[in-house]
Amino acid sequence: MNEDLDLVVRGGLMVTAAGESVADIGVVDGRIVQIGGPMSGAREIDATGKLVLPGGVDMHVHLSPVEMGGTSQPWADDFVSGSRAAAAGGVTTIGNIGFPQQQERLPDLVERIAAEAARDSLVDFVIHPVLSEPDDRTEADLARLAELGHTSVKIFMSIGDFDAKADAFVKALDVAGRHGLLTMVHCEDVCVIEHATSELDDKGDSGLRHYGESRPALSEQVAVKRMIAFAEVTGAPIYIVHLGSEGALAEARAARGRGQRVHVETRPIYLYFTDERFAGDDGALFVGNPPLRGARDRDALWAGLAAGHVDTCCTDHAAWTLADKLDPELTVSTARPGMSELETLMPVLYSEGVRKGRLTLQRFVEVTSTNAAKLFGLFPQKGTIAVGSDADLVVWDPQARRPIVGAEGMSRAGYSLYEGWDVVGAPAQTISRGEVVYADGAVLGETGHGQLVHRGPTRDL
Ligand SMILES: [Zn+2]
């Protein structure tokens, strides 16, 4: 009998991507050291009748400001409030998109934001630096990132002057791939968006109820297709963030059929809402990029999530207050895209996906945890329950019935898109490296508990 354990999680149905079984889990120094067999610990959590899942791995959040072109985006959440929302929602590792300040090199950017997160984050984190200005030092920067264990980089086709520097971005994609980095890409075509937006402006239709028309589905599909070609010519893996339409998904599937490493993330809003929302008085709340699409797109994403054509569901958590979001002055050009999602990601997906028979429990674990951990070089430290892995666990109460009340959430947004939804299934306890950081409605852990995770190269699924 091992009596030296710090923590035992007893009697739960342990669920991983590989299967499920009832087992006790023993933890020492933040790591899982024993699964099954006799054990006793200094602290015990009774998980009888509950599930025990690997902690959520949300590789797409915005908790540090965007400072580009002299403007700063005042997100409602920083690492303090955002990571508390993560813990309350069962997410134990976050990937924060880090934007450069003027002339800042990528490794410096990561160091700066990682220091902020180390001070403020309750959960573990990685930083994805945004490459906005590829130049003759970019190759060395990407090599340095890989050496330091930061194995991802993000590029935007939709902002800055991507088109003017496309050749340099393709070169950077190539270099990133050769160093084991995964390149995350925001795929929307600037030309299509600018043309559609100016047409709306000319007609006097630049209000947010026209948001979907300002960034048509075609702009996503054409950008995805183009990026897949760049990935093919370089042989580099890509990760398409927040894919939201049937046509774009078809392009990604076709590329995968040709053997390319084209990974697909979707985000919650595309699974639960359609572009009809823009017509409502609160339509501005649903503004995110790319915009919501139709029912066919929504259904294609659910099917893709279930079948394995969509690899991850991550939040793109970018929270605004209600007043900022509903500002009547906003137009399709000045809209504030993004929403608070970290606390609701797993409960709503469990309720709408697993409980309604659209996703198996294994798929739920894969798309909320395991796949992201593998793709971003975190596996098997994160993303699974195994001896040697970090004890990042969610004791999940499949019966918890909890109407969502945004004002009671940890996010400073103060509201939720799922206001009043009768969600069934929620974390009872969230455990980060053996420490209980959330239990029964209360965040318990200390700000700064979170650590930067040193990563290996991206791996295929
Ligand atoms: Zn984002």
Short mmCIF file of C-alpha atoms and ligand atoms in Angstrom, two decimals:
data_model
loop_
_atom_site.label_atom_id
_atom_site.label_comp_id
_atom_site.label_asym_id
_atom_site.label_seq_id
_atom_site.Cartn_x
_atom_site.Cartn_y
_atom_site.Cartn_z
CA MET A 1 0.00 0.00 0.00
CA ASN A 2 1.34 3.37 -1.03
CA GLU A 3 0.64 5.63 1.96
CA ASP A 4 2.76 8.56 0.94
CA LEU A 5 0.41 10.10 -1.56
CA ASP A 6 -0.50 13.77 -1.39
CA LEU A 7 -3.88 13.29 -2.97
CA VAL A 8 -6.15 10.42 -3.95
CA VAL A 9 -9.13 10.91 -6.23
CA ARG A 10 -11.22 7.90 -5.39
CA GLY A 11 -13.92 5.95 -7.13
CA GLY A 12 -14.61 8.09 -10.18
CA LEU A 13 -15.11 6.93 -13.75
CA MET A 14 -11.77 7.88 -15.26
CA VAL A 15 -12.22 8.94 -18.89
CA THR A 16 -9.42 9.37 -21.40
CA ALA A 17 -9.33 9.44 -25.17
CA ALA A 18 -8.52 5.74 -25.02
CA GLY A 19 -11.42 4.58 -22.87
CA GLU A 20 -12.95 4.65 -19.45
CA SER A 21 -12.75 2.67 -16.23
CA VAL A 22 -13.45 3.14 -12.54
CA ALA A 23 -10.11 3.71 -10.83
CA ASP A 24 -8.50 5.54 -7.93
CA ILE A 25 -5.84 8.06 -8.92
CA GLY A 26 -2.85 8.83 -6.70
CA VAL A 27 -0.87 12.05 -6.86
CA VAL A 28 2.53 13.07 -5.48
CA ASP A 29 4.17 16.44 -6.07
CA GLY A 30 1.61 17.41 -8.68
CA ARG A 31 2.03 14.29 -10.78
CA ILE A 32 0.01 11.13 -11.17
CA VAL A 33 2.03 8.28 -9.68
CA GLN A 34 -0.51 5.50 -9.40
CA ILE A 35 -3.74 4.46 -11.09
CA GLY A 36 -5.71 1.66 -9.44
CA GLY A 37 -4.61 -0.66 -6.64
CA PRO A 38 -4.55 0.06 -2.92
CA MET A 39 -3.61 3.60 -1.96
CA SER A 40 -4.24 6.23 0.65
CA GLY A 41 -3.38 9.90 0.65
CA ALA A 42 -3.03 12.87 2.94
CA ARG A 43 -6.07 14.26 1.17
CA GLU A 44 -8.83 12.32 -0.53
CA ILE A 45 -11.56 13.39 -2.91
CA ASP A 46 -14.56 11.11 -3.26
CA ALA A 47 -15.45 11.02 -6.96
CA THR A 48 -17.98 8.19 -6.69
CA GLY A 49 -20.73 8.66 -9.26
CA LYS A 50 -18.68 11.30 -11.05
CA LEU A 51 -16.39 11.33 -14.06
CA VAL A 52 -12.70 12.15 -13.80
CA LEU A 53 -11.49 13.86 -16.96
CA PRO A 54 -8.13 15.27 -18.05
CA GLY A 55 -8.19 19.02 -17.44
CA GLY A 56 -9.28 21.07 -20.41
CA VAL A 57 -6.57 22.38 -22.75
CA ASP A 58 -7.79 25.58 -24.39
CA MET A 59 -5.09 26.68 -26.78
CA HIS A 60 -6.82 29.86 -27.95
CA VAL A 61 -7.41 32.65 -25.46
CA HIS A 62 -6.80 36.40 -25.35
CA LEU A 63 -5.83 37.56 -21.87
CA SER A 64 -3.09 40.01 -22.82
CA PRO A 65 -3.80 43.18 -24.78
CA VAL A 66 -3.41 43.57 -28.51
CA GLU A 67 -1.11 46.45 -29.24
CA MET A 68 -0.84 46.90 -32.95
CA GLY A 69 -0.71 50.09 -34.95
CA GLY A 70 -0.72 52.15 -31.76
CA THR A 71 -4.11 50.92 -30.55
CA SER A 72 -4.72 48.67 -27.59
CA GLN A 73 -7.71 46.34 -27.20
CA PRO A 74 -9.09 46.64 -23.68
CA TRP A 75 -10.24 43.06 -23.13
CA ALA A 76 -12.38 42.67 -20.02
CA ASP A 77 -10.27 39.72 -18.83
CA ASP A 78 -6.58 39.51 -18.03
CA PHE A 79 -4.70 36.49 -16.71
CA VAL A 80 -6.19 36.96 -13.23
CA SER A 81 -9.87 36.86 -14.12
CA GLY A 82 -9.47 34.77 -17.27
CA SER A 83 -7.57 31.99 -15.52
CA ARG A 84 -10.13 31.95 -12.70
CA ALA A 85 -12.82 31.48 -15.34
CA ALA A 86 -10.73 28.68 -16.82
CA ALA A 87 -10.43 26.89 -13.48
CA ALA A 88 -14.16 27.25 -12.82
CA GLY A 89 -14.86 25.77 -16.24
CA GLY A 90 -12.51 22.78 -15.91
CA VAL A 91 -9.73 24.19 -18.10
CA THR A 92 -6.27 23.65 -16.60
CA THR A 93 -4.01 24.77 -19.44
CA ILE A 94 -4.46 27.85 -21.61
CA GLY A 95 -2.67 29.03 -24.73
CA ASN A 96 -2.57 32.80 -24.88
CA ILE A 97 -2.15 34.67 -28.14
CA GLY A 98 0.62 37.22 -27.58
CA PHE A 99 0.84 40.29 -29.80
CA PRO A 100 4.13 42.11 -30.31
CA GLN A 101 4.81 45.62 -29.17
CA GLN A 102 6.70 47.86 -31.59
CA GLN A 103 9.72 46.07 -33.10
CA GLU A 104 9.60 43.37 -30.44
CA ARG A 105 11.26 40.06 -31.38
CA LEU A 106 9.21 36.87 -30.91
CA PRO A 107 11.28 35.35 -28.06
CA ASP A 108 11.17 38.67 -26.17
CA LEU A 109 7.43 38.87 -26.66
CA VAL A 110 6.97 35.38 -25.22
CA GLU A 111 9.21 36.19 -22.26
CA ARG A 112 7.33 39.41 -21.51
CA ILE A 113 3.86 37.87 -21.60
CA ALA A 114 4.95 34.68 -19.85
CA ALA A 115 6.22 36.80 -16.96
CA GLU A 116 2.84 38.49 -16.71
CA ALA A 117 1.07 35.13 -16.78
CA ALA A 118 3.45 33.60 -14.22
CA ARG A 119 2.53 36.39 -11.84
CA ASP A 120 -1.23 36.32 -12.48
CA SER A 121 -2.43 33.01 -13.87
CA LEU A 122 -4.09 30.39 -11.73
CA VAL A 123 -3.72 27.68 -14.38
CA ASP A 124 -0.78 26.55 -16.50
CA PHE A 125 -0.16 28.34 -19.74
CA VAL A 126 1.76 28.62 -22.97
CA ILE A 127 2.20 31.68 -25.15
CA HIS A 128 1.65 31.71 -28.92
CA PRO A 129 3.55 34.69 -30.33
CA VAL A 130 1.97 36.53 -33.26
CA LEU A 131 4.31 36.97 -36.19
CA SER A 132 3.15 40.20 -37.81
CA GLU A 133 6.33 41.51 -39.47
CA PRO A 134 8.45 38.70 -40.92
CA ASP A 135 11.97 39.91 -41.69
CA ASP A 136 15.52 38.64 -42.09
CA ARG A 137 15.76 37.76 -38.38
CA THR A 138 12.54 35.74 -38.29
CA GLU A 139 14.28 32.46 -39.11
CA ALA A 140 16.62 32.83 -36.12
CA ASP A 141 13.70 33.88 -33.90
CA LEU A 142 11.69 30.78 -34.80
CA ALA A 143 14.70 28.52 -34.16
CA ARG A 144 15.17 30.19 -30.78
CA LEU A 145 11.50 29.68 -29.89
CA ALA A 146 11.85 25.97 -30.60
CA GLU A 147 14.97 25.78 -28.41
CA LEU A 148 13.14 27.48 -25.56
CA GLY A 149 10.18 25.07 -25.79
CA HIS A 150 7.70 27.50 -27.34
CA THR A 151 6.54 25.38 -30.23
CA SER A 152 3.86 27.47 -31.87
CA VAL A 153 3.48 30.74 -33.73
CA LYS A 154 0.40 32.52 -34.99
CA ILE A 155 -0.19 34.43 -38.19
CA PHE A 156 -3.19 36.40 -39.34
CA MET A 157 -4.19 36.52 -43.00
CA SER A 158 -6.91 38.98 -42.05
CA ILE A 159 -5.01 41.90 -40.51
CA GLY A 160 -1.90 43.95 -41.18
CA ASP A 161 -0.31 43.56 -44.56
CA PHE A 162 -0.34 39.81 -44.99
CA ASP A 163 -0.84 40.04 -48.74
CA ALA A 164 2.07 42.43 -49.23
CA LYS A 165 4.39 40.07 -47.33
CA ALA A 166 2.89 36.73 -48.30
CA ASP A 167 6.23 35.45 -49.59
CA ALA A 168 7.92 36.18 -46.26
CA PHE A 169 5.07 34.53 -44.35
CA VAL A 170 5.36 31.40 -46.49
CA LYS A 171 9.10 31.32 -45.77
CA ALA A 172 8.35 31.66 -42.05
CA LEU A 173 5.80 28.84 -42.26
CA ASP A 174 8.45 26.66 -43.86
CA VAL A 175 11.04 27.49 -41.18
CA ALA A 176 8.51 26.99 -38.37
CA GLY A 177 7.64 23.55 -39.69
CA ARG A 178 11.28 22.52 -39.93
CA HIS A 179 11.80 23.47 -36.29
CA GLY A 180 8.81 21.47 -35.04
CA LEU A 181 6.57 24.48 -34.52
CA LEU A 182 2.87 24.43 -35.27
CA THR A 183 1.68 27.51 -37.16
CA MET A 184 -1.75 28.73 -36.15
CA VAL A 185 -3.52 30.66 -38.87
CA HIS A 186 -6.47 33.02 -38.83
CA CYS A 187 -7.91 32.44 -42.29
CA GLU A 188 -9.97 35.24 -43.77
CA ASP A 189 -9.23 37.08 -47.01
CA VAL A 190 -8.68 40.81 -46.66
CA CYS A 191 -9.63 41.68 -50.25
CA VAL A 192 -12.99 39.97 -50.03
CA ILE A 193 -13.73 41.57 -46.65
CA GLU A 194 -12.69 45.05 -47.71
CA HIS A 195 -14.77 44.88 -50.86
CA ALA A 196 -17.86 43.56 -49.10
CA THR A 197 -17.48 46.13 -46.32
CA SER A 198 -17.14 49.07 -48.70
CA GLU A 199 -20.23 47.93 -50.60
CA LEU A 200 -22.17 47.95 -47.33
CA ASP A 201 -20.76 51.38 -46.47
CA ASP A 202 -21.87 52.71 -49.88
CA LYS A 203 -25.39 51.44 -49.30
CA GLY A 204 -25.50 52.86 -45.78
CA ASP A 205 -25.78 49.33 -44.40
CA SER A 206 -22.74 49.30 -42.14
CA GLY A 207 -24.68 48.46 -38.95
CA LEU A 208 -23.83 45.26 -37.14
CA ARG A 209 -26.92 43.46 -38.38
CA HIS A 210 -24.94 43.21 -41.62
CA TYR A 211 -21.90 41.74 -39.93
CA GLY A 212 -22.16 38.38 -41.68
CA GLU A 213 -22.35 40.00 -45.12
CA SER A 214 -19.28 42.11 -44.37
CA ARG A 215 -17.13 38.98 -44.05
CA PRO A 216 -18.78 36.39 -46.29
CA ALA A 217 -18.11 32.67 -45.96
CA LEU A 218 -16.19 32.85 -49.21
CA SER A 219 -13.55 34.99 -47.51
CA GLU A 220 -12.84 32.16 -45.12
CA GLN A 221 -12.93 29.42 -47.69
CA VAL A 222 -10.58 31.15 -50.12
CA ALA A 223 -8.11 31.97 -47.34
CA VAL A 224 -8.18 28.39 -46.04
CA LYS A 225 -7.57 27.07 -49.53
CA ARG A 226 -4.68 29.46 -50.07
CA MET A 227 -3.08 28.64 -46.71
CA ILE A 228 -3.40 24.92 -47.42
CA ALA A 229 -1.47 25.50 -50.64
CA PHE A 230 1.25 27.30 -48.67
CA ALA A 231 1.33 24.41 -46.22
CA GLU A 232 1.57 21.91 -49.05
CA VAL A 233 4.42 23.64 -50.84
CA THR A 234 6.41 23.98 -47.60
CA GLY A 235 5.42 20.65 -46.07
CA ALA A 236 4.67 22.47 -42.81
CA PRO A 237 1.78 21.59 -40.49
CA ILE A 238 -0.91 24.22 -39.95
CA TYR A 239 -3.64 24.69 -37.37
CA ILE A 240 -6.61 26.65 -38.67
CA VAL A 241 -8.08 28.55 -35.74
CA HIS A 242 -11.81 29.03 -35.27
CA LEU A 243 -12.96 27.41 -38.51
CA GLY A 244 -16.61 28.31 -38.96
CA SER A 245 -18.02 27.24 -42.30
CA GLU A 246 -18.85 24.13 -44.29
CA GLY A 247 -16.86 25.22 -47.34
CA ALA A 248 -13.70 25.86 -45.34
CA LEU A 249 -14.07 22.52 -43.58
CA ALA A 250 -14.38 20.77 -46.94
CA GLU A 251 -11.06 22.31 -48.04
CA ALA A 252 -9.36 21.11 -44.87
CA ARG A 253 -10.80 17.62 -45.23
CA ALA A 254 -9.62 17.40 -48.82
CA ALA A 255 -6.10 18.42 -47.78
CA ARG A 256 -6.06 15.82 -45.03
CA GLY A 257 -7.20 13.28 -47.59
CA ARG A 258 -4.04 14.14 -49.53
CA GLY A 259 -1.99 13.43 -46.43
CA GLN A 260 -1.36 16.99 -45.31
CA ARG A 261 -1.17 17.97 -41.67
CA VAL A 262 -4.01 20.48 -41.69
CA HIS A 263 -5.53 20.70 -38.22
CA VAL A 264 -8.86 22.29 -37.52
CA GLU A 265 -10.13 24.13 -34.48
CA THR A 266 -13.67 25.32 -34.09
CA ARG A 267 -15.13 27.44 -31.34
CA PRO A 268 -18.33 27.26 -29.30
CA ILE A 269 -20.37 29.98 -31.00
CA TYR A 270 -20.36 28.17 -34.35
CA LEU A 271 -21.91 25.10 -32.72
CA TYR A 272 -24.78 26.84 -30.95
CA PHE A 273 -25.74 29.92 -32.96
CA THR A 274 -26.35 30.96 -36.56
CA ASP A 275 -26.20 34.26 -38.41
CA GLU A 276 -29.89 34.86 -37.67
CA ARG A 277 -28.62 36.21 -34.36
CA PHE A 278 -27.26 39.34 -36.04
CA ALA A 279 -30.83 40.48 -36.74
CA GLY A 280 -31.67 40.62 -33.04
CA ASP A 281 -31.41 43.67 -30.79
CA ASP A 282 -28.49 41.99 -29.05
CA GLY A 283 -26.94 40.85 -32.34
CA ALA A 284 -23.69 42.68 -31.54
CA LEU A 285 -23.03 40.21 -28.72
CA PHE A 286 -22.52 37.48 -31.32
CA VAL A 287 -19.86 39.33 -33.30
CA GLY A 288 -16.70 37.27 -33.68
CA ASN A 289 -14.36 36.63 -36.60
CA PRO A 290 -15.19 34.87 -38.82
CA PRO A 291 -18.89 35.63 -38.30
CA LEU A 292 -21.65 33.17 -37.52
CA ARG A 293 -22.94 31.32 -40.58
CA GLY A 294 -26.02 29.29 -41.43
CA ALA A 295 -27.54 26.10 -40.09
CA ARG A 296 -25.72 23.97 -42.69
CA ASP A 297 -22.39 25.29 -41.47
CA ARG A 298 -23.32 24.66 -37.86
CA ASP A 299 -24.42 21.11 -38.66
CA ALA A 300 -21.25 20.44 -40.68
CA LEU A 301 -19.12 21.48 -37.71
CA TRP A 302 -20.98 19.20 -35.32
CA ALA A 303 -20.57 16.34 -37.78
CA GLY A 304 -16.88 17.18 -38.21
CA LEU A 305 -16.34 17.34 -34.47
CA ALA A 306 -17.93 13.92 -34.01
CA ALA A 307 -16.17 12.30 -36.97
CA GLY A 308 -12.68 13.65 -36.30
CA HIS A 309 -12.45 16.19 -39.11
CA VAL A 310 -12.45 18.96 -36.52
CA ASP A 311 -9.69 18.33 -33.99
CA THR A 312 -10.33 20.79 -31.20
CA CYS A 313 -12.96 23.06 -29.73
CA CYS A 314 -11.16 26.02 -28.17
CA THR A 315 -12.73 29.23 -26.99
CA ASP A 316 -11.01 32.22 -28.63
CA HIS A 317 -11.96 33.76 -25.28
CA ALA A 318 -11.78 37.54 -25.84
CA ALA A 319 -14.11 39.09 -23.33
CA TRP A 320 -15.78 42.47 -23.50
CA THR A 321 -18.26 44.07 -21.13
CA LEU A 322 -21.86 44.28 -22.22
CA ALA A 323 -21.58 48.04 -22.66
CA ASP A 324 -18.51 47.72 -24.89
CA LYS A 325 -20.15 45.04 -26.96
CA LEU A 326 -23.49 46.83 -27.39
CA ASP A 327 -22.01 50.28 -28.08
CA PRO A 328 -24.49 51.68 -30.66
CA GLU A 329 -21.69 53.52 -32.50
CA LEU A 330 -20.10 50.29 -33.71
CA THR A 331 -20.18 49.42 -37.40
CA VAL A 332 -19.07 46.39 -39.39
CA SER A 333 -15.63 48.06 -39.64
CA THR A 334 -15.25 49.01 -35.98
CA ALA A 335 -16.97 46.00 -34.37
CA ARG A 336 -15.48 44.40 -31.27
CA PRO A 337 -15.13 40.73 -32.08
CA GLY A 338 -14.91 38.14 -29.32
CA MET A 339 -16.70 36.94 -26.23
CA SER A 340 -16.24 35.31 -22.86
CA GLU A 341 -16.21 31.51 -23.15
CA LEU A 342 -13.63 29.97 -20.82
CA GLU A 343 -16.03 29.10 -18.03
CA THR A 344 -18.74 27.72 -20.30
CA LEU A 345 -16.66 25.84 -22.91
CA MET A 346 -16.75 22.42 -21.30
CA PRO A 347 -20.14 22.53 -19.53
CA VAL A 348 -22.05 23.69 -22.60
CA LEU A 349 -20.24 21.28 -24.93
CA TYR A 350 -20.87 18.41 -22.54
CA SER A 351 -24.52 19.33 -22.19
CA GLU A 352 -25.20 19.97 -25.87
CA GLY A 353 -22.75 17.40 -27.21
CA VAL A 354 -22.41 14.41 -24.92
CA ARG A 355 -25.82 14.51 -23.28
CA LYS A 356 -27.60 15.02 -26.57
CA GLY A 357 -25.77 12.11 -28.16
CA ARG A 358 -23.74 14.15 -30.66
CA LEU A 359 -20.35 13.37 -29.10
CA THR A 360 -19.06 10.35 -27.25
CA LEU A 361 -17.30 10.91 -23.95
CA GLN A 362 -14.03 9.97 -25.64
CA ARG A 363 -14.54 12.55 -28.36
CA PHE A 364 -15.40 15.14 -25.73
CA VAL A 365 -12.08 14.47 -24.00
CA GLU A 366 -10.19 14.51 -27.29
CA VAL A 367 -11.59 17.81 -28.53
CA THR A 368 -11.38 19.61 -25.19
CA SER A 369 -8.02 18.28 -24.05
CA THR A 370 -6.04 15.46 -25.65
CA ASN A 371 -5.83 16.64 -29.24
CA ALA A 372 -4.72 20.15 -28.35
CA ALA A 373 -2.12 18.72 -25.97
CA LYS A 374 -0.69 16.56 -28.76
CA LEU A 375 -0.76 19.23 -31.45
CA PHE A 376 0.91 21.83 -29.22
CA GLY A 377 3.67 19.61 -27.83
CA LEU A 378 2.16 19.22 -24.35
CA PHE A 379 1.32 15.53 -24.45
CA PRO A 380 1.54 13.35 -22.34
CA GLN A 381 2.36 15.89 -19.61
CA LYS A 382 -1.06 17.38 -20.33
CA GLY A 383 -4.16 16.05 -22.05
CA THR A 384 -4.46 12.63 -20.47
CA ILE A 385 -4.63 10.72 -17.20
CA ALA A 386 -1.57 8.49 -16.95
CA VAL A 387 1.24 7.70 -14.55
CA GLY A 388 3.82 10.44 -15.03
CA SER A 389 1.35 13.01 -16.34
CA ASP A 390 0.59 16.21 -14.48
CA ALA A 391 -2.34 15.78 -12.10
CA ASP A 392 -4.57 18.14 -14.06
CA LEU A 393 -7.96 16.60 -13.41
CA VAL A 394 -11.58 17.59 -13.49
CA VAL A 395 -13.95 15.77 -11.21
CA TRP A 396 -17.01 16.15 -13.40
CA ASP A 397 -20.52 15.91 -12.06
CA PRO A 398 -22.59 14.64 -14.98
CA GLN A 399 -25.84 15.41 -13.16
CA ALA A 400 -25.08 18.97 -12.01
CA ARG A 401 -27.88 21.16 -13.28
CA ARG A 402 -26.84 24.75 -13.33
CA PRO A 403 -28.54 27.53 -15.26
CA ILE A 404 -25.86 29.86 -16.58
CA VAL A 405 -25.78 33.30 -14.98
CA GLY A 406 -23.04 35.42 -16.54
CA ALA A 407 -22.98 37.92 -13.70
CA GLU A 408 -22.02 35.12 -11.30
CA GLY A 409 -19.16 33.94 -13.50
CA MET A 410 -15.47 34.62 -12.95
CA SER A 411 -15.05 36.58 -16.19
CA ARG A 412 -15.25 40.34 -15.91
CA ALA A 413 -17.47 40.35 -18.99
CA GLY A 414 -20.35 40.10 -16.51
CA TYR A 415 -22.66 38.34 -18.95
CA SER A 416 -22.77 35.14 -20.97
CA LEU A 417 -24.05 34.28 -24.42
CA TYR A 418 -25.64 31.27 -22.73
CA GLU A 419 -27.53 33.32 -20.16
CA GLY A 420 -30.25 31.17 -18.61
CA TRP A 421 -29.32 28.01 -20.52
CA ASP A 422 -30.16 24.98 -18.46
CA VAL A 423 -26.82 23.21 -18.71
CA VAL A 424 -26.38 19.73 -17.26
CA GLY A 425 -22.87 18.58 -16.33
CA ALA A 426 -20.21 20.74 -14.71
CA PRO A 427 -16.91 20.54 -12.85
CA ALA A 428 -17.30 19.67 -9.17
CA GLN A 429 -13.56 20.12 -8.60
CA THR A 430 -10.78 21.28 -10.85
CA ILE A 431 -7.29 20.10 -9.93
CA SER A 432 -4.15 21.72 -11.34
CA ARG A 433 -0.91 19.79 -10.72
CA GLY A 434 -2.48 18.18 -7.67
CA GLU A 435 -3.86 21.37 -6.18
CA VAL A 436 -7.60 21.91 -5.99
CA VAL A 437 -8.10 25.28 -7.70
CA TYR A 438 -11.88 25.15 -7.92
CA ALA A 439 -14.48 23.32 -5.87
CA ASP A 440 -18.26 23.55 -5.70
CA GLY A 441 -18.66 27.04 -7.05
CA ALA A 442 -15.57 28.65 -5.53
CA VAL A 443 -12.15 29.36 -6.98
CA LEU A 444 -9.63 28.26 -4.35
CA GLY A 445 -6.17 28.41 -5.80
CA GLU A 446 -3.75 31.28 -5.55
CA THR A 447 -3.13 33.70 -8.36
CA GLY A 448 0.29 32.80 -9.74
CA HIS A 449 -0.11 29.04 -9.21
CA GLY A 450 0.00 28.65 -12.99
CA GLN A 451 3.29 27.83 -14.67
CA LEU A 452 4.66 28.17 -18.16
CA VAL A 453 4.76 24.73 -19.76
CA HIS A 454 7.95 23.84 -21.60
CA ARG A 455 6.87 22.09 -24.76
CA GLY A 456 8.18 19.53 -27.17
CA PRO A 457 7.61 19.64 -30.94
CA THR A 458 4.11 19.46 -32.36
CA ARG A 459 2.93 15.92 -32.98
CA ASP A 460 0.34 14.51 -35.31
CA LEU A 461 -2.85 12.98 -33.98
ZN ZN B 1 -8.35 34.65 -31.41
#
